[in-house]
PDB file of C-alpha atoms in Angstrom:
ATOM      1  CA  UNK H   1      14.754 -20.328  -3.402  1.00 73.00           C
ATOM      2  CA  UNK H   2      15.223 -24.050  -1.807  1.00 80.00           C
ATOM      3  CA  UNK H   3      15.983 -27.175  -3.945  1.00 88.00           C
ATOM      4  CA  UNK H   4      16.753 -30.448  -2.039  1.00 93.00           C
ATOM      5  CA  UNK H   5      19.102 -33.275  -3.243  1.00 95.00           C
ATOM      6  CA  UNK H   6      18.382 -36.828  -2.259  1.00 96.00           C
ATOM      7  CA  UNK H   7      22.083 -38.072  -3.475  1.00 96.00           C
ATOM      8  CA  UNK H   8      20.921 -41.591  -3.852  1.00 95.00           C
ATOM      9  CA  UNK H   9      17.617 -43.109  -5.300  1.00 95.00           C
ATOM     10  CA  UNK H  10      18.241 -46.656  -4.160  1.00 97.00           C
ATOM     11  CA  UNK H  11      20.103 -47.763  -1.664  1.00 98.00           C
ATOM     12  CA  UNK H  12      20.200 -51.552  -0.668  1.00 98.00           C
ATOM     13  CA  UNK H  13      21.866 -52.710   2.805  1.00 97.00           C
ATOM     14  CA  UNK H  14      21.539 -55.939   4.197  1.00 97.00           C
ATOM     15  CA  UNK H  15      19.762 -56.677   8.079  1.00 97.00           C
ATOM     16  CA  UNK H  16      21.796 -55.447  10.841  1.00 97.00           C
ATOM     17  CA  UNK H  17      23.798 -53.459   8.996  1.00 97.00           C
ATOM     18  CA  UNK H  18      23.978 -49.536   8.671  1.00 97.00           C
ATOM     19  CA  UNK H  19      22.079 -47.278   6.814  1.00 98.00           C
ATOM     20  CA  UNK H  20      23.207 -43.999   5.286  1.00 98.00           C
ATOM     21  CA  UNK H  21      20.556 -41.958   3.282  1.00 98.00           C
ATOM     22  CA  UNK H  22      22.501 -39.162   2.114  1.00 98.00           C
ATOM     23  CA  UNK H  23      20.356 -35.584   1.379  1.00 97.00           C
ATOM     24  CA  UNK H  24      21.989 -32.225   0.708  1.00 96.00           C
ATOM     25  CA  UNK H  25      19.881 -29.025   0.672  1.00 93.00           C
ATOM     26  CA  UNK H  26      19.701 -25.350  -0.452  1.00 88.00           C
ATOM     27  CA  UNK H  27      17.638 -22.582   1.291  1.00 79.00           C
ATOM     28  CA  UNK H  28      18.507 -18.605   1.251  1.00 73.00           C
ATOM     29  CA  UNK H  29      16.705 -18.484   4.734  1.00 75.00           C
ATOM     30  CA  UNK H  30      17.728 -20.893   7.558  1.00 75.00           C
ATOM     31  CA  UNK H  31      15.273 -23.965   7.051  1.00 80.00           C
ATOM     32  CA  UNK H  32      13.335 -26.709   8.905  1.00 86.00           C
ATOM     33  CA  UNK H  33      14.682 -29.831   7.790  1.00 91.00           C
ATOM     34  CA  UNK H  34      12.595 -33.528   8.127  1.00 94.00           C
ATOM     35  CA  UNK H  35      12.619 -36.773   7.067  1.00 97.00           C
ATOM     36  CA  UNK H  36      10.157 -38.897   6.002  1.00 96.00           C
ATOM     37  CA  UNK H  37       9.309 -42.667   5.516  1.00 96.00           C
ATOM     38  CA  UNK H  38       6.542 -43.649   3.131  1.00 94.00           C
ATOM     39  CA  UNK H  39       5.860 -47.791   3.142  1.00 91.00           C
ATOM     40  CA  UNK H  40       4.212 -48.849  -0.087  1.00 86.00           C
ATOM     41  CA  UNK H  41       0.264 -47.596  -0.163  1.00 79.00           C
ATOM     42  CA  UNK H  42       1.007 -45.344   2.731  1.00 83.00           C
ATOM     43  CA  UNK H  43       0.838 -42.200   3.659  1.00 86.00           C
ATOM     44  CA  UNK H  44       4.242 -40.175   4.969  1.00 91.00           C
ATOM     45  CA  UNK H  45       5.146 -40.449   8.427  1.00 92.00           C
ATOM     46  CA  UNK H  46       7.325 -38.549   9.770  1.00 93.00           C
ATOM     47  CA  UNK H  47      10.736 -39.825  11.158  1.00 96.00           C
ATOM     48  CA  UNK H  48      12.859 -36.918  12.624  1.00 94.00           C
ATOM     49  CA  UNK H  49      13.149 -32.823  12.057  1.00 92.00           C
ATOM     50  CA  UNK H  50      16.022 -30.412  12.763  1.00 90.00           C
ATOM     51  CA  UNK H  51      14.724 -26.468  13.068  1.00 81.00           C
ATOM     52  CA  UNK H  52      17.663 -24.843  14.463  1.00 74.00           C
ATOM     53  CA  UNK H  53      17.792 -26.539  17.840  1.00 74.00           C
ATOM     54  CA  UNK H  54      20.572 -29.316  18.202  1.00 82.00           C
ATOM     55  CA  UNK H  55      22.635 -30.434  15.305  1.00 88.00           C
ATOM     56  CA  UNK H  56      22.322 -33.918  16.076  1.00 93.00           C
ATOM     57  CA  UNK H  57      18.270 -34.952  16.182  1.00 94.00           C
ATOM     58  CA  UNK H  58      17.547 -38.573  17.020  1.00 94.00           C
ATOM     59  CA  UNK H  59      13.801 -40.042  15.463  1.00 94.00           C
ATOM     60  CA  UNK H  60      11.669 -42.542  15.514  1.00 94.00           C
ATOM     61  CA  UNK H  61      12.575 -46.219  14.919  1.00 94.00           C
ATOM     62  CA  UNK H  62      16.294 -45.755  15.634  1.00 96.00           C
ATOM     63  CA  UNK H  63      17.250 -43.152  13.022  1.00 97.00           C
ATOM     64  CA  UNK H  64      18.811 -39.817  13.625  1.00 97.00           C
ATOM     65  CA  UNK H  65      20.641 -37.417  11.394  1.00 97.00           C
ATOM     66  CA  UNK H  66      22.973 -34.370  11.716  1.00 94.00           C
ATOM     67  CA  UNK H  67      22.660 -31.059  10.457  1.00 92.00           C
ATOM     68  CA  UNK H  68      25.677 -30.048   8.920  1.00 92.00           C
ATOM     69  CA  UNK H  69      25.312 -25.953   7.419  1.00 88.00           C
ATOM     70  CA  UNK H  70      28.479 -26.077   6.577  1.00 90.00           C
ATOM     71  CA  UNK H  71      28.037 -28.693   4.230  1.00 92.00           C
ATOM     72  CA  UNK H  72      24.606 -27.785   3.466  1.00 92.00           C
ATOM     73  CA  UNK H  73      23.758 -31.592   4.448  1.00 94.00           C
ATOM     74  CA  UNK H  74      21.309 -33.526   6.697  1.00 96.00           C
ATOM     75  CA  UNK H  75      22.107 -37.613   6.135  1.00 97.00           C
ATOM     76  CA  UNK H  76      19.785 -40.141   7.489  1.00 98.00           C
ATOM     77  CA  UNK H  77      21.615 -42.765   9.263  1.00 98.00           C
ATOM     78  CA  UNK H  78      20.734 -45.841  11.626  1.00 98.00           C
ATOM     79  CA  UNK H  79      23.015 -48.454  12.710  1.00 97.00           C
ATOM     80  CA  UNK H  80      21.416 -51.677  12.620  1.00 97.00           C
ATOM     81  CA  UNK H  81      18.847 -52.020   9.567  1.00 97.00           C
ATOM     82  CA  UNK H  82      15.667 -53.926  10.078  1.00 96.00           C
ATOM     83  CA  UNK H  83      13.696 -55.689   7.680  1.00 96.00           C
ATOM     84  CA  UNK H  84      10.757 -53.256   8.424  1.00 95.00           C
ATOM     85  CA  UNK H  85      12.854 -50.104   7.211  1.00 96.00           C
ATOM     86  CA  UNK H  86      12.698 -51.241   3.364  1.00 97.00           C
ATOM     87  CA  UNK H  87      10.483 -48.330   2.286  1.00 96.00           C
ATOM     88  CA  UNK H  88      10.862 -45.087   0.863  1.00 96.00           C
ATOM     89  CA  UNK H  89      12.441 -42.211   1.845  1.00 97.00           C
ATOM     90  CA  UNK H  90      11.704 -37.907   1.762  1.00 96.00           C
ATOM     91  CA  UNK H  91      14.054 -35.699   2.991  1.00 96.00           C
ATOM     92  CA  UNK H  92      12.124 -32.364   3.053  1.00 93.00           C
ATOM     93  CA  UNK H  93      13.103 -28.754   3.354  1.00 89.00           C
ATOM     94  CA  UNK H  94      10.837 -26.008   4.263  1.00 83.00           C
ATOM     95  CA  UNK H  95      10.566 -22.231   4.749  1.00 72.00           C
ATOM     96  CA  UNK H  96       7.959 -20.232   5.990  1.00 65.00           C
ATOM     97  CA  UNK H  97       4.405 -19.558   4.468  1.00 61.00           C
ATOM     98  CA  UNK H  98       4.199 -23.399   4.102  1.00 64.00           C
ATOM     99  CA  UNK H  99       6.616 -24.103   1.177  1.00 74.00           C
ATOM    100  CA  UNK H 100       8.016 -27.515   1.684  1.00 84.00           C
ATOM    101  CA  UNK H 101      10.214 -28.809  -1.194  1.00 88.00           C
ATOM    102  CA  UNK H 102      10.915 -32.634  -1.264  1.00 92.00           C
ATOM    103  CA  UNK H 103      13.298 -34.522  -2.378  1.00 93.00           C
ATOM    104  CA  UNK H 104      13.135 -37.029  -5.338  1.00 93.00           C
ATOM    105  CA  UNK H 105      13.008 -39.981  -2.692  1.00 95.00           C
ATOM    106  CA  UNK H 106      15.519 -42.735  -1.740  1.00 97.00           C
ATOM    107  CA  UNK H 107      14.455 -46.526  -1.757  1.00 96.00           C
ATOM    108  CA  UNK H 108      15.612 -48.685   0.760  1.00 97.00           C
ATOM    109  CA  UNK H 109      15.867 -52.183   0.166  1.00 97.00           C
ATOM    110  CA  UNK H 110      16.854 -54.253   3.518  1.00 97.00           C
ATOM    111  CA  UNK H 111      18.523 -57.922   2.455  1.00 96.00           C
ATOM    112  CA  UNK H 112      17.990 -61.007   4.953  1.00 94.00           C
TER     113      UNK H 112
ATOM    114  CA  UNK I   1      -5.498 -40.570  18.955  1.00 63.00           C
ATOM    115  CA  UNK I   2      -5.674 -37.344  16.699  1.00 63.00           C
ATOM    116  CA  UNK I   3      -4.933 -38.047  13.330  1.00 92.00           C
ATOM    117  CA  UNK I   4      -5.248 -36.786   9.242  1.00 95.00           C
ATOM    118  CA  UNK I   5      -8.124 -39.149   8.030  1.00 95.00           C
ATOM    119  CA  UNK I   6      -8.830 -39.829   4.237  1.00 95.00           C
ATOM    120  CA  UNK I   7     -11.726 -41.399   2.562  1.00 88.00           C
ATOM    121  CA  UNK I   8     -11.859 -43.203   0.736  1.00 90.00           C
ATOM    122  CA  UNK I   9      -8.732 -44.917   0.520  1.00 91.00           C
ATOM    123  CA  UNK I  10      -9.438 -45.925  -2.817  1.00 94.00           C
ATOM    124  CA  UNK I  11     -11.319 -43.860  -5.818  1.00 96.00           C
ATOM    125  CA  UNK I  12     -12.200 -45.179  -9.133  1.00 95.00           C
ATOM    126  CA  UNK I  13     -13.930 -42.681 -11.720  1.00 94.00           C
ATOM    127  CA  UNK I  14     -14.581 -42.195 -15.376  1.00 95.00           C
ATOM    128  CA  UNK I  15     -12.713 -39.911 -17.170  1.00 95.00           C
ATOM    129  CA  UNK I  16     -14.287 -36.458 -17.282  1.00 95.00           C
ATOM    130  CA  UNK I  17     -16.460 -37.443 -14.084  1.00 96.00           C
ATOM    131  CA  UNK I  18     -16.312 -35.538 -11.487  1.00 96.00           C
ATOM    132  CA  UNK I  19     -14.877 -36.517  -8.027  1.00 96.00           C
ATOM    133  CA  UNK I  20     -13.657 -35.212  -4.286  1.00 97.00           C
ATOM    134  CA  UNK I  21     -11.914 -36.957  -2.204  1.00 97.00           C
ATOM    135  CA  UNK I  22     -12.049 -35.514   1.402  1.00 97.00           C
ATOM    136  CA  UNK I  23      -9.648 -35.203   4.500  1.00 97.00           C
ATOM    137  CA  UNK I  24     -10.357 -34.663   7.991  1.00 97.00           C
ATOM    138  CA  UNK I  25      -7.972 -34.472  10.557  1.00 97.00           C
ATOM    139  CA  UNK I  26      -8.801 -34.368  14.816  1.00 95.00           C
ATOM    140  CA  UNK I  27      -5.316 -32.362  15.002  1.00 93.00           C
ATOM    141  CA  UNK I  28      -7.159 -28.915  14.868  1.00 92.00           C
ATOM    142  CA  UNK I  29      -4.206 -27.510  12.534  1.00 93.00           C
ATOM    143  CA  UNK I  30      -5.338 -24.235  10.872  1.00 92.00           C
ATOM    144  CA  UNK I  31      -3.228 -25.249   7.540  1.00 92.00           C
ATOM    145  CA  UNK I  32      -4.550 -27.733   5.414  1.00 94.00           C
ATOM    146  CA  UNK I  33      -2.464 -29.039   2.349  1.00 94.00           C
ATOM    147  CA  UNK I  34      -3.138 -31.003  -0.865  1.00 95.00           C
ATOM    148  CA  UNK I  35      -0.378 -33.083  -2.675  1.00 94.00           C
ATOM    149  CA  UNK I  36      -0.281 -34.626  -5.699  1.00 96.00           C
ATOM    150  CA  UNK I  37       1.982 -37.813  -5.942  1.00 93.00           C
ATOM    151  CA  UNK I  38       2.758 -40.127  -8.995  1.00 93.00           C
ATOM    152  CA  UNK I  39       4.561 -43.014  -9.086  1.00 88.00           C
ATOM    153  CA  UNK I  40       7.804 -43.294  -7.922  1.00 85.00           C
ATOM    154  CA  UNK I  41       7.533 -39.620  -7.393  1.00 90.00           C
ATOM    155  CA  UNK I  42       8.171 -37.293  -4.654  1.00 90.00           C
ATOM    156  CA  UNK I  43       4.713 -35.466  -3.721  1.00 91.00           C
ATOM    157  CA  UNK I  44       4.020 -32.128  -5.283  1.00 91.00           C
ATOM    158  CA  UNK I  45       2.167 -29.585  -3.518  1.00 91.00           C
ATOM    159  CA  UNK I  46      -1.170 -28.542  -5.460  1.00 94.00           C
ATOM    160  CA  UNK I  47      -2.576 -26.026  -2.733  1.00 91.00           C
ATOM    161  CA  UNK I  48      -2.791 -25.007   1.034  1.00 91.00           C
ATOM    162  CA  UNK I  49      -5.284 -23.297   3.101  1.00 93.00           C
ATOM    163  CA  UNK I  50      -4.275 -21.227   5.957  1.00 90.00           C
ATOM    164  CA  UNK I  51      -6.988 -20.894   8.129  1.00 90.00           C
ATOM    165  CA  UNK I  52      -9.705 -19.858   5.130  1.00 91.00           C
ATOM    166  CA  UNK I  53      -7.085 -18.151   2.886  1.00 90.00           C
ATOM    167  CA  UNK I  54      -6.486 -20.266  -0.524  1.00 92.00           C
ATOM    168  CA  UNK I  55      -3.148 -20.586  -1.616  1.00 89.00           C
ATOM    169  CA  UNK I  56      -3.226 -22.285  -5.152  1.00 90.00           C
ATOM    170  CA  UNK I  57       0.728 -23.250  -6.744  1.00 88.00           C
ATOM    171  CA  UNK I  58       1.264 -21.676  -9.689  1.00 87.00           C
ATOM    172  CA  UNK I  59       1.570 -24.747 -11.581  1.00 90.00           C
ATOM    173  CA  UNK I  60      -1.566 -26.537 -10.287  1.00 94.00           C
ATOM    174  CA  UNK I  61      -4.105 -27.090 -13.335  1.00 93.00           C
ATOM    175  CA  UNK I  62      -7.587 -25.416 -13.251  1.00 93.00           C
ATOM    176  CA  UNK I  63      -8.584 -28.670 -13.156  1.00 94.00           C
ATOM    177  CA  UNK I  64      -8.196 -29.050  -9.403  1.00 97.00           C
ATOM    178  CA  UNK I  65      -9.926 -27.095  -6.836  1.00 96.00           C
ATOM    179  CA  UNK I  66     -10.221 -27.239  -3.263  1.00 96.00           C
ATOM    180  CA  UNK I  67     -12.823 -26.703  -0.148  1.00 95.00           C
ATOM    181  CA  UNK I  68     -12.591 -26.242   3.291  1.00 96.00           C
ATOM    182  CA  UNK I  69     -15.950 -25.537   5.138  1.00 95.00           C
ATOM    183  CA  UNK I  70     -14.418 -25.381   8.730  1.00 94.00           C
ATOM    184  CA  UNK I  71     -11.518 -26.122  10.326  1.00 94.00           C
ATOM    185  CA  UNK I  72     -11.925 -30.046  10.314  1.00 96.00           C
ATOM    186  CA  UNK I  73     -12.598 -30.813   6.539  1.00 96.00           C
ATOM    187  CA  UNK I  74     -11.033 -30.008   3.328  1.00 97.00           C
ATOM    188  CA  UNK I  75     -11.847 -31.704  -0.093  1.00 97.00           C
ATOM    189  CA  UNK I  76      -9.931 -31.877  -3.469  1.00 97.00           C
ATOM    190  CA  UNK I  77     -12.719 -31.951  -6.785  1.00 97.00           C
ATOM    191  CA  UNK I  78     -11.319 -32.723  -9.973  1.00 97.00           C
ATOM    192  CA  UNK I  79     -13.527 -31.341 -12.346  1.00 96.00           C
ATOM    193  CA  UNK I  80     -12.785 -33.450 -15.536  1.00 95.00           C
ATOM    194  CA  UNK I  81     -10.287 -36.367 -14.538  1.00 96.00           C
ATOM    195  CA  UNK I  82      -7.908 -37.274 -17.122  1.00 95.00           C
ATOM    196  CA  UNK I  83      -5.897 -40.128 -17.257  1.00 95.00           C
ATOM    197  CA  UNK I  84      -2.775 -38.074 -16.194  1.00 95.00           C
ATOM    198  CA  UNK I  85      -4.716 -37.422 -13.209  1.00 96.00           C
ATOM    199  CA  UNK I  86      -4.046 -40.995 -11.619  1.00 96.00           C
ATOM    200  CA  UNK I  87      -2.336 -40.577  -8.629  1.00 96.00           C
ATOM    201  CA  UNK I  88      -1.987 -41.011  -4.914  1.00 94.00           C
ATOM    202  CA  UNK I  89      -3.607 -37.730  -3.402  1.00 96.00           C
ATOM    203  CA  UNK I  90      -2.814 -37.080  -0.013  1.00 94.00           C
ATOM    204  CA  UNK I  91      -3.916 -34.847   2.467  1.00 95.00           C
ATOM    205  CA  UNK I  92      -1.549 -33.114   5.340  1.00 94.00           C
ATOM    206  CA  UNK I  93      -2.126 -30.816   8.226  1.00 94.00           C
ATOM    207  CA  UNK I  94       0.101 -28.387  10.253  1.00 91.00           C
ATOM    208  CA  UNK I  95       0.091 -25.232  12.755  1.00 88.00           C
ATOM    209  CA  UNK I  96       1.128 -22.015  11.995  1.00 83.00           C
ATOM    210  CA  UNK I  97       2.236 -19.693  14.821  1.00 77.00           C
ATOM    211  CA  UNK I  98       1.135 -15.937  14.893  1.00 74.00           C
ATOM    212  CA  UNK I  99       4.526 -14.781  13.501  1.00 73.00           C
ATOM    213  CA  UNK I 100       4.011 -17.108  10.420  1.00 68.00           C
ATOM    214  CA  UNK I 101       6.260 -20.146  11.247  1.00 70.00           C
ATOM    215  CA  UNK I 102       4.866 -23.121   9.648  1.00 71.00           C
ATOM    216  CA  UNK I 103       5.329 -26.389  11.941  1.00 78.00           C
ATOM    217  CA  UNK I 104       5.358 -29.952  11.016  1.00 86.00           C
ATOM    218  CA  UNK I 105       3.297 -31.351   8.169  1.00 90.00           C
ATOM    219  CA  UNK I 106       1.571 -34.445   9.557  1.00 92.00           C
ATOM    220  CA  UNK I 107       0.067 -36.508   6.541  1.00 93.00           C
ATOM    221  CA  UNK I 108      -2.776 -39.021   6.480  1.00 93.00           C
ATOM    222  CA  UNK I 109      -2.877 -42.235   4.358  1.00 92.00           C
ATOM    223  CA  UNK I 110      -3.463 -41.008   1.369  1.00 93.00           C
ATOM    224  CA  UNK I 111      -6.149 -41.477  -1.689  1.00 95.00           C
ATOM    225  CA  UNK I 112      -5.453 -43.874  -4.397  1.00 94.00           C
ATOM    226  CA  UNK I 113      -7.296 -42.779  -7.650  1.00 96.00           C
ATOM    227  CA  UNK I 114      -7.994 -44.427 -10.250  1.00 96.00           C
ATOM    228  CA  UNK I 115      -9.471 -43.117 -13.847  1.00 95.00           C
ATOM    229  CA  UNK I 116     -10.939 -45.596 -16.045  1.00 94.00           C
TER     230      UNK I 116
END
């Protein structure tokens, strides 16, 4: 079994400051990890995955997060928010034969 | 560029009328997924195909059913749309590897239905 645990549903940050998107997971196998970024109307896009290679991944758009099994955590983080982040937010685990559970989703809202 | 395409991007239907939305995608993924997202909801996985094998989640009404004629296409019906079936339907592709790793889901822009 795999459950994911997006810690926060909103967050709010102001521009230029840094963002923390915190996501804890469970998985009896050793997952893929991902984030994604959803913009209203849209479809998901994908921002970053970890699957077992380094610890520390760096995505799209200036985000990266760390892997962190012994915490059983993968936060989003990026230093300097932009406007353009305020969107939603998936951290996603999956397992083989396509199972892919989400998280319940973290808004971002990005203050001028 | 190669991409997950859906059309339309907006549906409107009756309830109880019929409808498919499609996906096609220029990625040449052999898995093809359908999720099912609500409002301020995470997605939830209604079915996959890998390659031509169906894989239907155990929760997924009767109501929905799914078609994928070749590689390129795959189309959600909903047989008798309710209103609980409003939703943002979207459409994602990966590759699976011969030893059964599943790679990255890459998702297109999504269907917006609408049941009057």
């Amino acid at each position: 079994a795999q459950s994911v645990t997006q810690l926060d549903s909103h967050v709010s940050v102001s521009e230029g400051t840094p963002v923390l998107l915190r996501c804890n997971y469970s998985s009896s196998y050793s997952p893929s990890l991902f984030w994604y970024v959803q913009h209203p109307n849209k479809g998901l896009q994908l921002l970053l995955k970890y699957t077992s290679a380094a610890t520390l991944v760096k995505g799209i758009n200036g985000f990266e997060a760390e892997f962190k099994k012994s915490e059983t955590s993968f936060h989003l983080t990026k230093p300097s928010a932009h406007m353009s982040d305020a969107a939603e937010y998936f951290c996603v685990v999956t397992r083989g034969a396509g199972k892919s559970t989400f998280g319940d989703g973290t808004t971002l809202t990005v203050k001028p | 560029d190669a991409m997950v395409i859906q059309n339309p991007r907006y549906q409107v239907t009756q309830f109880g009328k019929p409808v498919t939305l499609s996906c096609s995608q220029t990625l040449n993924h052999n898995v093809m997924y359908w999720y099912q997202q609500k409002s301020s909801q995470a997605p939830k996985l209604l079915f996959h195909y890998y390659d031509k094998d169906f894989n239907n989640e155990a929760d997924t009404p009767d109501n929905f059913q799914s078609r994928r004629p070749n590689t390129s296409f795959c189309f959600l019906d909903i047989r008798s749309p309710g209103l609980g079936d409003a939703a943002m339907y979207l459409c994602a592709t990966s590759r699976a590897s011969a030893t059964g790793i599943f790679e990255t889901q890459y998702f297109g822009p999504g269907t917006r239905l609408l049941v009057l």
